[in-house]
Tab-separated table of C-alpha atoms in Angstrom:
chain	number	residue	atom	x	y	z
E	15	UNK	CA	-31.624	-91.134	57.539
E	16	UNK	CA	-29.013	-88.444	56.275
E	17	UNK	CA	-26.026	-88.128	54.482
E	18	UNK	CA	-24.417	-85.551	52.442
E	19	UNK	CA	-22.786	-86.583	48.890
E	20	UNK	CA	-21.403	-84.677	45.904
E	21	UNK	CA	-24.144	-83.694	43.753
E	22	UNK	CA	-22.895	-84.477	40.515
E	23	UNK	CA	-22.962	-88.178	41.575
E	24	UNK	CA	-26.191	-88.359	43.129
E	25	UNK	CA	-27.194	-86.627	39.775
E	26	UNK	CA	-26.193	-89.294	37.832
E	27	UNK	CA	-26.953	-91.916	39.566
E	28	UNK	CA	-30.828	-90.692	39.792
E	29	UNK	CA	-31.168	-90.097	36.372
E	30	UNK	CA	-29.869	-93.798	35.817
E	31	UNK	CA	-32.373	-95.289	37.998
E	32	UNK	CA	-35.283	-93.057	37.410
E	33	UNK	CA	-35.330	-94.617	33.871
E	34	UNK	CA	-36.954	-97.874	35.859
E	35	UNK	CA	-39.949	-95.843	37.574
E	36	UNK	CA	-43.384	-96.408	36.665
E	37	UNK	CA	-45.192	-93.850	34.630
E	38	UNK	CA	-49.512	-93.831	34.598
E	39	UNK	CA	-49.690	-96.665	37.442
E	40	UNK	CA	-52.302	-96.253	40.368
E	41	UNK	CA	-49.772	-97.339	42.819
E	42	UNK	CA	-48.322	-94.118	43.773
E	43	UNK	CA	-44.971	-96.067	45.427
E	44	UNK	CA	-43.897	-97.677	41.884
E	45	UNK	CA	-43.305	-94.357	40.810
E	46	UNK	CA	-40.995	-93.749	43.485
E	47	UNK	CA	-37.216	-94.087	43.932
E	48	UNK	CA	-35.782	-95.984	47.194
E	49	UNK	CA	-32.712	-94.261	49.194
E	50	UNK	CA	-31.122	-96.657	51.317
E	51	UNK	CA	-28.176	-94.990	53.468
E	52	UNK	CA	-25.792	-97.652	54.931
E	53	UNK	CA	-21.869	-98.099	55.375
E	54	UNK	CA	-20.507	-95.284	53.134
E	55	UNK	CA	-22.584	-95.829	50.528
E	56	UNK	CA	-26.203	-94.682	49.454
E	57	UNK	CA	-28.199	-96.768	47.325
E	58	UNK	CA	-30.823	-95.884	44.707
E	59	UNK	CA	-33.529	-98.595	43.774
E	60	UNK	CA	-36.310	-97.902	41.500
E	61	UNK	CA	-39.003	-100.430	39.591
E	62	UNK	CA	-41.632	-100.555	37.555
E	63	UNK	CA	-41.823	-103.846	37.638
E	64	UNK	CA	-40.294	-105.366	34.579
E	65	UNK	CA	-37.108	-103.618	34.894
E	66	UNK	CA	-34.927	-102.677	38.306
E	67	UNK	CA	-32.263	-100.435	38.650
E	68	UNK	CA	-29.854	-100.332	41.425
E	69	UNK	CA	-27.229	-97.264	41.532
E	70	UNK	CA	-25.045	-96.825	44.388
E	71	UNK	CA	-22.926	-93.146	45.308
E	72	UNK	CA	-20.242	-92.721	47.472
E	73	UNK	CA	-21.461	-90.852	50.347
E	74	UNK	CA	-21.060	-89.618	54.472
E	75	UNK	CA	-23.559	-90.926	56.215
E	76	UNK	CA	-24.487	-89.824	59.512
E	77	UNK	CA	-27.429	-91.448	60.058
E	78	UNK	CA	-28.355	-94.731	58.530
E	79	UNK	CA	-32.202	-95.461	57.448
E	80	UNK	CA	-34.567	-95.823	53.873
E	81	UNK	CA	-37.214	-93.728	52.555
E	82	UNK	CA	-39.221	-93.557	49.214
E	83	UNK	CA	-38.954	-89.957	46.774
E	84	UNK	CA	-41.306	-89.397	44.319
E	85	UNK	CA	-38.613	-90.537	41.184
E	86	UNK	CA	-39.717	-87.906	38.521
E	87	UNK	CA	-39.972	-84.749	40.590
E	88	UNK	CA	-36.663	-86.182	43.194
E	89	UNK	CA	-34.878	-86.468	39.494
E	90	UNK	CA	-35.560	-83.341	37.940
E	91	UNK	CA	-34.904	-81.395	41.317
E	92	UNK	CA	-31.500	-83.119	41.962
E	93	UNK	CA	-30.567	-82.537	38.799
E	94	UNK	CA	-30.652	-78.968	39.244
E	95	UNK	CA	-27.621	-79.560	41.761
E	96	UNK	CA	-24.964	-81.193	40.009
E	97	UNK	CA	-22.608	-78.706	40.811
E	98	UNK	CA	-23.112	-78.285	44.667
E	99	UNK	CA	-22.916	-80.387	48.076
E	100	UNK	CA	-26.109	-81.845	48.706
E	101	UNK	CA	-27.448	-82.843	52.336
E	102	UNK	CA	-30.584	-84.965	52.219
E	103	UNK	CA	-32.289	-86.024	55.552
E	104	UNK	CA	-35.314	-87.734	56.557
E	105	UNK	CA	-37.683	-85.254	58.626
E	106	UNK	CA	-41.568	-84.664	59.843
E	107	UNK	CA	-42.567	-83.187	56.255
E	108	UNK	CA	-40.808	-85.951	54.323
E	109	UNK	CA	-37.487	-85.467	53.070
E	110	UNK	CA	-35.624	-82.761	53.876
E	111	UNK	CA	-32.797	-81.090	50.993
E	112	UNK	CA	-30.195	-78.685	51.937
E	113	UNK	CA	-27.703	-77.466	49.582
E	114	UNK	CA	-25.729	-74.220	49.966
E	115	UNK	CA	-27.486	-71.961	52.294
E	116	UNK	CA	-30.838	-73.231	50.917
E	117	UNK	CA	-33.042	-75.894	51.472
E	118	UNK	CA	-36.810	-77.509	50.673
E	119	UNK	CA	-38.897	-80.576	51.605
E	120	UNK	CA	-40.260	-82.900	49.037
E	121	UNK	CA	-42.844	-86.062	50.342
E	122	UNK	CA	-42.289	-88.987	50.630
E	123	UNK	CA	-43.399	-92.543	51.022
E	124	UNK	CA	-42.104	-95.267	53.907
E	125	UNK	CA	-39.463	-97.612	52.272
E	126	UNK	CA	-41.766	-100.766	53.426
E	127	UNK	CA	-43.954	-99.997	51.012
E	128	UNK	CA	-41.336	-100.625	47.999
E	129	UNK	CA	-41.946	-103.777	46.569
E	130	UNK	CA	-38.950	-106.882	47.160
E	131	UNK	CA	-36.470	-107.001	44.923
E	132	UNK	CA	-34.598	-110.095	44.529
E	133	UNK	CA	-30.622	-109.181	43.612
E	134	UNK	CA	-29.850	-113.278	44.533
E	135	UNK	CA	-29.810	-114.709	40.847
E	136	UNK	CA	-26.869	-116.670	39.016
E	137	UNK	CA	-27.997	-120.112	38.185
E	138	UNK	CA	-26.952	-119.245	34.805
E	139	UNK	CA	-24.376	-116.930	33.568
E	140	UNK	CA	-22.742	-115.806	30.506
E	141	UNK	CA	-19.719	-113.818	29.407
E	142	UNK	CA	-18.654	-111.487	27.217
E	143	UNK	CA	-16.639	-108.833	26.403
E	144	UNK	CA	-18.334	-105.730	26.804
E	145	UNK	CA	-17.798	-103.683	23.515
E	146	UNK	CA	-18.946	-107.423	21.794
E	147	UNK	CA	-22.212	-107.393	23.968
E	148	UNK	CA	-22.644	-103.624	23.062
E	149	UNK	CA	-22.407	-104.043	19.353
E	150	UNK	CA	-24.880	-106.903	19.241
E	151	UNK	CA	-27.279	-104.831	21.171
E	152	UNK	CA	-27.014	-102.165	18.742
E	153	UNK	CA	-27.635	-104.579	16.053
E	154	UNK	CA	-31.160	-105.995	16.717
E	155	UNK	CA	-33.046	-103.919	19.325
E	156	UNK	CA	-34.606	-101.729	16.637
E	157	UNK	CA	-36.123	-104.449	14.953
E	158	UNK	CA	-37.987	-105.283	17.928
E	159	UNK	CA	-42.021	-104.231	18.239
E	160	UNK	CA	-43.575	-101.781	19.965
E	161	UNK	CA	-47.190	-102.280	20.122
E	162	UNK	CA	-48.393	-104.696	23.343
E	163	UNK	CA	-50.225	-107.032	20.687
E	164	UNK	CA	-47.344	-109.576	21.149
E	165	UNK	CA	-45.517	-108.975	24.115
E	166	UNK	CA	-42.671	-111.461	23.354
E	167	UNK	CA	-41.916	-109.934	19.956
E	168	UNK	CA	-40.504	-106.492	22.153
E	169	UNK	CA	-38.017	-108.419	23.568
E	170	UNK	CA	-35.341	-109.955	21.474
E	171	UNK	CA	-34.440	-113.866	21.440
E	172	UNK	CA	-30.866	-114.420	23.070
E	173	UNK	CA	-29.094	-118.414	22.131
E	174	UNK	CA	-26.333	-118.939	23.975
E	175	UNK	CA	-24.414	-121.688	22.417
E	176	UNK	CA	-20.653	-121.224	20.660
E	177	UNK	CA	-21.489	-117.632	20.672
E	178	UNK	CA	-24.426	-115.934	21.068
E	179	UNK	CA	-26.758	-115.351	18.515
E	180	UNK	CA	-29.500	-112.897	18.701
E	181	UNK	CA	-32.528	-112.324	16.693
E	182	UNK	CA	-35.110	-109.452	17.067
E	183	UNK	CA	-38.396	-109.220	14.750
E	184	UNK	CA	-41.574	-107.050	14.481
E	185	UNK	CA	-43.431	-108.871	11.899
E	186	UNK	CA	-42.322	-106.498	9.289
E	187	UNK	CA	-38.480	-107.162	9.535
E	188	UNK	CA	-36.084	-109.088	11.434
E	189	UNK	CA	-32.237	-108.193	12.405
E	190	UNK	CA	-29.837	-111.303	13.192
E	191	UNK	CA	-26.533	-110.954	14.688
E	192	UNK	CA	-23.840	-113.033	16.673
E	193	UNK	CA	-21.035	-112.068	18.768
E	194	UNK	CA	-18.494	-114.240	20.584
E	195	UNK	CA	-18.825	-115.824	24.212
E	196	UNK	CA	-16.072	-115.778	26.630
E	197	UNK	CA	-17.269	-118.182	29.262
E	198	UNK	CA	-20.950	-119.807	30.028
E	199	UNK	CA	-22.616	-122.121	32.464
E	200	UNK	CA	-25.398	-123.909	30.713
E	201	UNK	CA	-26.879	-123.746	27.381
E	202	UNK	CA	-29.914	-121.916	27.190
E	203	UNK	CA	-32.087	-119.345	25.478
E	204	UNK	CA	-33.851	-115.993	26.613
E	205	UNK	CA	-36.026	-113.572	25.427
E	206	UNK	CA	-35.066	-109.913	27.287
E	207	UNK	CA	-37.386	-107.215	26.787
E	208	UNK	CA	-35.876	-104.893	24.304
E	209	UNK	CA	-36.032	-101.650	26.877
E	210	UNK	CA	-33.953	-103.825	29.180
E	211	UNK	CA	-31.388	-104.471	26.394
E	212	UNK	CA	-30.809	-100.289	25.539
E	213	UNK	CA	-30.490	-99.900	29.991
E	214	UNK	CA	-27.491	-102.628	29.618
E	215	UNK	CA	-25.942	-100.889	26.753
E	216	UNK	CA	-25.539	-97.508	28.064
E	217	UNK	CA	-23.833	-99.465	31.443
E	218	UNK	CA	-20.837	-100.884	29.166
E	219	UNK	CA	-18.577	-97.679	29.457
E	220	UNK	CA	-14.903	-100.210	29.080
E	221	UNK	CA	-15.493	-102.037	25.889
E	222	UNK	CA	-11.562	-103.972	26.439
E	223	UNK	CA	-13.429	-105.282	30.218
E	224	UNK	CA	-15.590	-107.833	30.100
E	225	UNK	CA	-19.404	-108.476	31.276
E	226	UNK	CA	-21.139	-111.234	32.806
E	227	UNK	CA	-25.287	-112.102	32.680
E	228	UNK	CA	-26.883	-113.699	35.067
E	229	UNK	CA	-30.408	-115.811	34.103
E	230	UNK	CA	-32.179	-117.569	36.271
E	231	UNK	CA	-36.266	-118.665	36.987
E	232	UNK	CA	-37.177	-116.024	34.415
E	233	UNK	CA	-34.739	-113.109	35.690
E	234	UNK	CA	-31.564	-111.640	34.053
E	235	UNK	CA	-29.330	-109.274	36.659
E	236	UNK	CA	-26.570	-107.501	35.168
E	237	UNK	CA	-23.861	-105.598	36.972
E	238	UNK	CA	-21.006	-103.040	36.187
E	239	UNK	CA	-19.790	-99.955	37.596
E	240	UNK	CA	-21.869	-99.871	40.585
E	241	UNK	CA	-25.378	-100.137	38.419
E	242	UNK	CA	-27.671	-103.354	38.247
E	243	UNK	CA	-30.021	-104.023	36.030
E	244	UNK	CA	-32.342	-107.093	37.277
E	245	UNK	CA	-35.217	-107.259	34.818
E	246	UNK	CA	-38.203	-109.947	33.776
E	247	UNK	CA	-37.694	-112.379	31.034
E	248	UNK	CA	-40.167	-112.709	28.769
E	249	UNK	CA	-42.296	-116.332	28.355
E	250	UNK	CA	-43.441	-117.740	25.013
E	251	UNK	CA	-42.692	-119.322	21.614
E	252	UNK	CA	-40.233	-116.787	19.656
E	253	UNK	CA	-40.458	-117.126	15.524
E	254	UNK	CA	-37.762	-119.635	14.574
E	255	UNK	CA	-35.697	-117.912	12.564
E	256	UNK	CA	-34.699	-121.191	10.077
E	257	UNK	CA	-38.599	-120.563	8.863
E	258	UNK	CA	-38.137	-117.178	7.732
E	259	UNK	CA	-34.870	-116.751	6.276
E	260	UNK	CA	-34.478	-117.950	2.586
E	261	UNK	CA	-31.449	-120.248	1.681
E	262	UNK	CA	-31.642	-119.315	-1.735
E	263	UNK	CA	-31.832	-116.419	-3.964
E	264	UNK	CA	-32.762	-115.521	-7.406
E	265	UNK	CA	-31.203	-112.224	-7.525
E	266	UNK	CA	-27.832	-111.103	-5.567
E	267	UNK	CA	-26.939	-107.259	-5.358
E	268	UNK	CA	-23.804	-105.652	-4.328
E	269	UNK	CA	-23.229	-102.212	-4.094
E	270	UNK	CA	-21.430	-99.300	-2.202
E	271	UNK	CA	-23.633	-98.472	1.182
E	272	UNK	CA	-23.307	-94.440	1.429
E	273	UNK	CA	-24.248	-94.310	-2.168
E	274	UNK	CA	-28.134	-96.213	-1.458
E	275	UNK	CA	-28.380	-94.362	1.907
E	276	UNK	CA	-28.361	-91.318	0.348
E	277	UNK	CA	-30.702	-92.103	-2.733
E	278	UNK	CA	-32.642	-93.271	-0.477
E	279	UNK	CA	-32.855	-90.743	1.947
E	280	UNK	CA	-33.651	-88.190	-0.471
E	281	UNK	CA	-35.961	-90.443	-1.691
E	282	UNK	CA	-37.693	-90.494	1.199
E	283	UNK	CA	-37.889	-86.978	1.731
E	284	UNK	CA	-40.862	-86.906	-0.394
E	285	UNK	CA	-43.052	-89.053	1.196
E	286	UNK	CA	-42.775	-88.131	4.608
E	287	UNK	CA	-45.742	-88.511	6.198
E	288	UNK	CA	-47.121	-90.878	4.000
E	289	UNK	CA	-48.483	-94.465	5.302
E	290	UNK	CA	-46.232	-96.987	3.944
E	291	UNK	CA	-42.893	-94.684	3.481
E	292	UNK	CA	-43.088	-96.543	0.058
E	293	UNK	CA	-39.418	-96.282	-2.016
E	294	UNK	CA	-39.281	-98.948	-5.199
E	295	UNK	CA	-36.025	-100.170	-6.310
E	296	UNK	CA	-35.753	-101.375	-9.800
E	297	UNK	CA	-32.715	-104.318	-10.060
E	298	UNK	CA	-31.337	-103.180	-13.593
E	299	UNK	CA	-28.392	-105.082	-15.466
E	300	UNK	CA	-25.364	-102.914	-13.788
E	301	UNK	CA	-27.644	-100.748	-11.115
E	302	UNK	CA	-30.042	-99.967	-8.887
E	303	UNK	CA	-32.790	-97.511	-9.695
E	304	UNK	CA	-34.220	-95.973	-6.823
E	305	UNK	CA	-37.511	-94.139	-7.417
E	306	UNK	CA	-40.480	-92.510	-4.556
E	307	UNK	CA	-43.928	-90.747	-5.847
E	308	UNK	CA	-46.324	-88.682	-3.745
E	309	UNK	CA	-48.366	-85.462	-4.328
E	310	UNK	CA	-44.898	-83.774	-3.761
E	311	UNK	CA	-43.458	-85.006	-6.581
E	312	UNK	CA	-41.209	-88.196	-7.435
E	313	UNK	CA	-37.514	-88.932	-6.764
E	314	UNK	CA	-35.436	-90.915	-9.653
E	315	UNK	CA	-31.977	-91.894	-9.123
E	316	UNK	CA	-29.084	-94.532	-10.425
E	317	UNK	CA	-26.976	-96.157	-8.022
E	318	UNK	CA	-24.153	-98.471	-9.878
E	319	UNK	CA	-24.153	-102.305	-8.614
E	320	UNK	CA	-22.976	-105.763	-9.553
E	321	UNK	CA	-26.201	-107.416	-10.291
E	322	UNK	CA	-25.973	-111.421	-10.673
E	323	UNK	CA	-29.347	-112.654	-11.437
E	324	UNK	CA	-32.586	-111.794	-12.535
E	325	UNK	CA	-33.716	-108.322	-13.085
E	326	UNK	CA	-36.660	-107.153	-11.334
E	327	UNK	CA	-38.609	-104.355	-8.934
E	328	UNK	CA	-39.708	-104.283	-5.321
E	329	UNK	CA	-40.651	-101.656	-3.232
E	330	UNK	CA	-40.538	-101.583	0.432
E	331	UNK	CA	-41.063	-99.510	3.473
E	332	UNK	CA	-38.014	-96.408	3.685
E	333	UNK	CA	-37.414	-96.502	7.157
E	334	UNK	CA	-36.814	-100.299	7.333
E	335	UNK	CA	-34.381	-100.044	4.517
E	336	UNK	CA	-32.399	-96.992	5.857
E	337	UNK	CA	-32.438	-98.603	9.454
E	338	UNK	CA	-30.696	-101.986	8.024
E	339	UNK	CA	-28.419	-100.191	5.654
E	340	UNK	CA	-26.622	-97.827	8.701
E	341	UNK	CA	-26.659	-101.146	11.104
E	342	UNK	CA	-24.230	-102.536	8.392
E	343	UNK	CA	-20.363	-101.708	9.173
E	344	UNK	CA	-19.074	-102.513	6.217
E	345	UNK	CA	-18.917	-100.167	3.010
E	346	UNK	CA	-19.557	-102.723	0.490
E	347	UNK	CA	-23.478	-104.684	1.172
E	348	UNK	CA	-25.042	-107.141	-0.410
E	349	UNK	CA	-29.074	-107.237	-1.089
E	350	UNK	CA	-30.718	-110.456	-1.990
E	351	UNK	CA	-34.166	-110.774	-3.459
E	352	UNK	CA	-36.253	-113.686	-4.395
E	353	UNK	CA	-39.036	-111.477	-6.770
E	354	UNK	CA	-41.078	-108.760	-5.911
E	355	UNK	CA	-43.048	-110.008	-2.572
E	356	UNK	CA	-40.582	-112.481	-0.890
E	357	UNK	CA	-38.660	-111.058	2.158
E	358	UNK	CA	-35.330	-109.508	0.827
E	359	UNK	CA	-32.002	-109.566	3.265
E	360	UNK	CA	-29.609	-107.068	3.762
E	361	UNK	CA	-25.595	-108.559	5.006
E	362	UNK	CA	-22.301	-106.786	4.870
E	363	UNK	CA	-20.108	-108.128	1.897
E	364	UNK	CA	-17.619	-109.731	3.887
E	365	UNK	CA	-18.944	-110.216	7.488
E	366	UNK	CA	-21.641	-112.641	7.774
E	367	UNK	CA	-22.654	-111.872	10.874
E	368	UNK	CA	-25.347	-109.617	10.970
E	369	UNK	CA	-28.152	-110.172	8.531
E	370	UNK	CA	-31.608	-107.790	8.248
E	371	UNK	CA	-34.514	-109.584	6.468
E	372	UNK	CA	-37.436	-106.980	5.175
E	373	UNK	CA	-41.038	-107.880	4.197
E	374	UNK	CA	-41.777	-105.727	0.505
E	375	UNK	CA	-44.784	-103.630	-0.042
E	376	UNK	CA	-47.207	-104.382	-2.635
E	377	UNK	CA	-47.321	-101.210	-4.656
E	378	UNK	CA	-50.803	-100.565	-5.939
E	379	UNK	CA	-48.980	-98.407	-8.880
């Protein structure tokens, strides 16, 4: 194998794929990224084996062939060369870089040892524009979980029906949002890994083009501007969300977002570090009193509201709050509470299409 490319490209199109190699794995060649030199084009390939990416570079290749480079170590090196001509060949030591007048070796691994990756899925497919697809993304992935104690909770639950509707939940809060569908074949639903999800997002560069999914035995493949993604679904029984979500609600605030983001924030400030990031918000007649305690000190503050209900006081986890509140696009939110240790939900004033539901925090005080 060898070719010579710009290295700018190859750059890029490294640090795209090497996002898929394995990290603390015994098998050395999941850690690796596959070069494949055909035609005019050389193609990347890396898997960890949940998630595959597949970047291809424009390139002159003089000698067609494979080989396996060590993905962290090819990555960072390459990407010390974005600004020169870069020759890479196959030779006796491994692979062979040349750029300028200089050159080193780097090992490598045979490209048979890189495990299959099947790019031949579209039983099912769905489409959508891509700043829509984007957006919705943005919306729920941060609600997902992180811990491995329920794998299918750190993906997030995609319905494809009139539009798609997605929900994401870590057992402490849960983020619901919808976004229009273009075209589909079949009705189903999936559950994508979460990590999959933020790979996707950072492909959709033309938010006017659109984007089509691909789903089939378990697999979603996703292609635009010369990257796939081809990732594992994830198998299981997701929380319905009709069983969490109240229908009702006792108490109904509305008030200006910036104005509880940054009560809150300061709010927080004091109990940094602190287990349960406890704020309390106190639901007067015409505001919202937002109040934190901790060795540091305490934090008081008045935010005005329209308050229809009953007056009461919950306290909940800062983070959670802030995260939901800066999801919201509109200026105007609403906040509805059913007492002091129901889940609460967060929705724009207007736009009903994104909703945030929080479990409260029993304060001890």
């Amino acid at each position: 194998m060898k070719f010579v490319c710009d290295g700018l490209s190859l750059a890029e199109a490294v640090l795209k794929v090497s996002k898929a190699c394995a990290v603390r794995t015994t098998a050395p060649i999941m850690e690796c990224i596959k070069l494949t030199a055909l035609g005019e084009e050389v193609s990347l390939l890396a898997t960890d084996g949940e998630l595959s990416i597949r970047k291809t570079v424009k390139a002159e290749i003089f000698e067609e062939g494979e080989i396996c480079v060590p993905g962290k170590l090819f990555a960072d090196f390459i990407g010390k060369l974005a600004g020169e001509e870069v020759c890479i060949a196959t030779g006796e030591k491994g692979v062979e870089i040349k750029y300028r007048d200089a050159g080193t070796f780097m090992q490598s691994l045979p490209a048979e040892e890189f495990p299959a990756i099947s790019f031949e899925i579209g039983e099912n497919s769905f489409t959508m524009k891509q700043s829509a697809l984007k957006k919705i993304i943005n919306e729920t992935t941060f609600c997902c979980a992180q811990d491995d104690s329920r794998p299918v909770l750190k993906g997030c639950l995609m319905e494809f029906g009139d539009k798609l509707e997605m929900v994401a939940l870590d057992g402490y809060r849960l983020a619901l949002a919808s976004a229009p569908i273009l075209a589909k074949s079949g009705e189903r639903s999936i559950i994508c890994p979460a990590r999959t999800l933020s790979e996707i997002a950072k492909m959709l560069e033309k938010d006017d083009e659109e984007i089509t999914l691909f789903a089939q035995g378990g697999m979603l493949l996703v292609s635009a501007e010369g990257t796939t993604v081809v990732s594992r679904l994830y198998q299981g029984d997701f929380i319905r969300k009709e069983n969490v979500i109240p229908s009702q609600f006792s108490t109904v605030v509305t008030l200006q977002k910036s104005e509880l983001i940054a009560s809150a924030e300061r709010a927080a400030i004091l109990i940094r570090g602190d287990k349960n990031n406890l704020v309390t918000m106190a639901i007067d007649s015409d505001c919202v009193k937002v109040t934190s305690v901790s060795d540091f000190g305490n934090v008081d503050e008045s935010v005005k509201a329209q308050v229809a209900g009953m007056e009461m006081t919950i306290s909940m986890n800062a983070k959670y709050l802030l995260d939901a509140l800066r999801a919201l696009e509109e200026e105007s939110v609403t906040i509805s509470f059913n007492g002091a240790v129901s889940p609460f939900i967060l929705q724009n004033a207007e736009n009903k299409e994104s909703l945030y539901l929080i479990l409260p925090v029993r304060n001890a005080a």
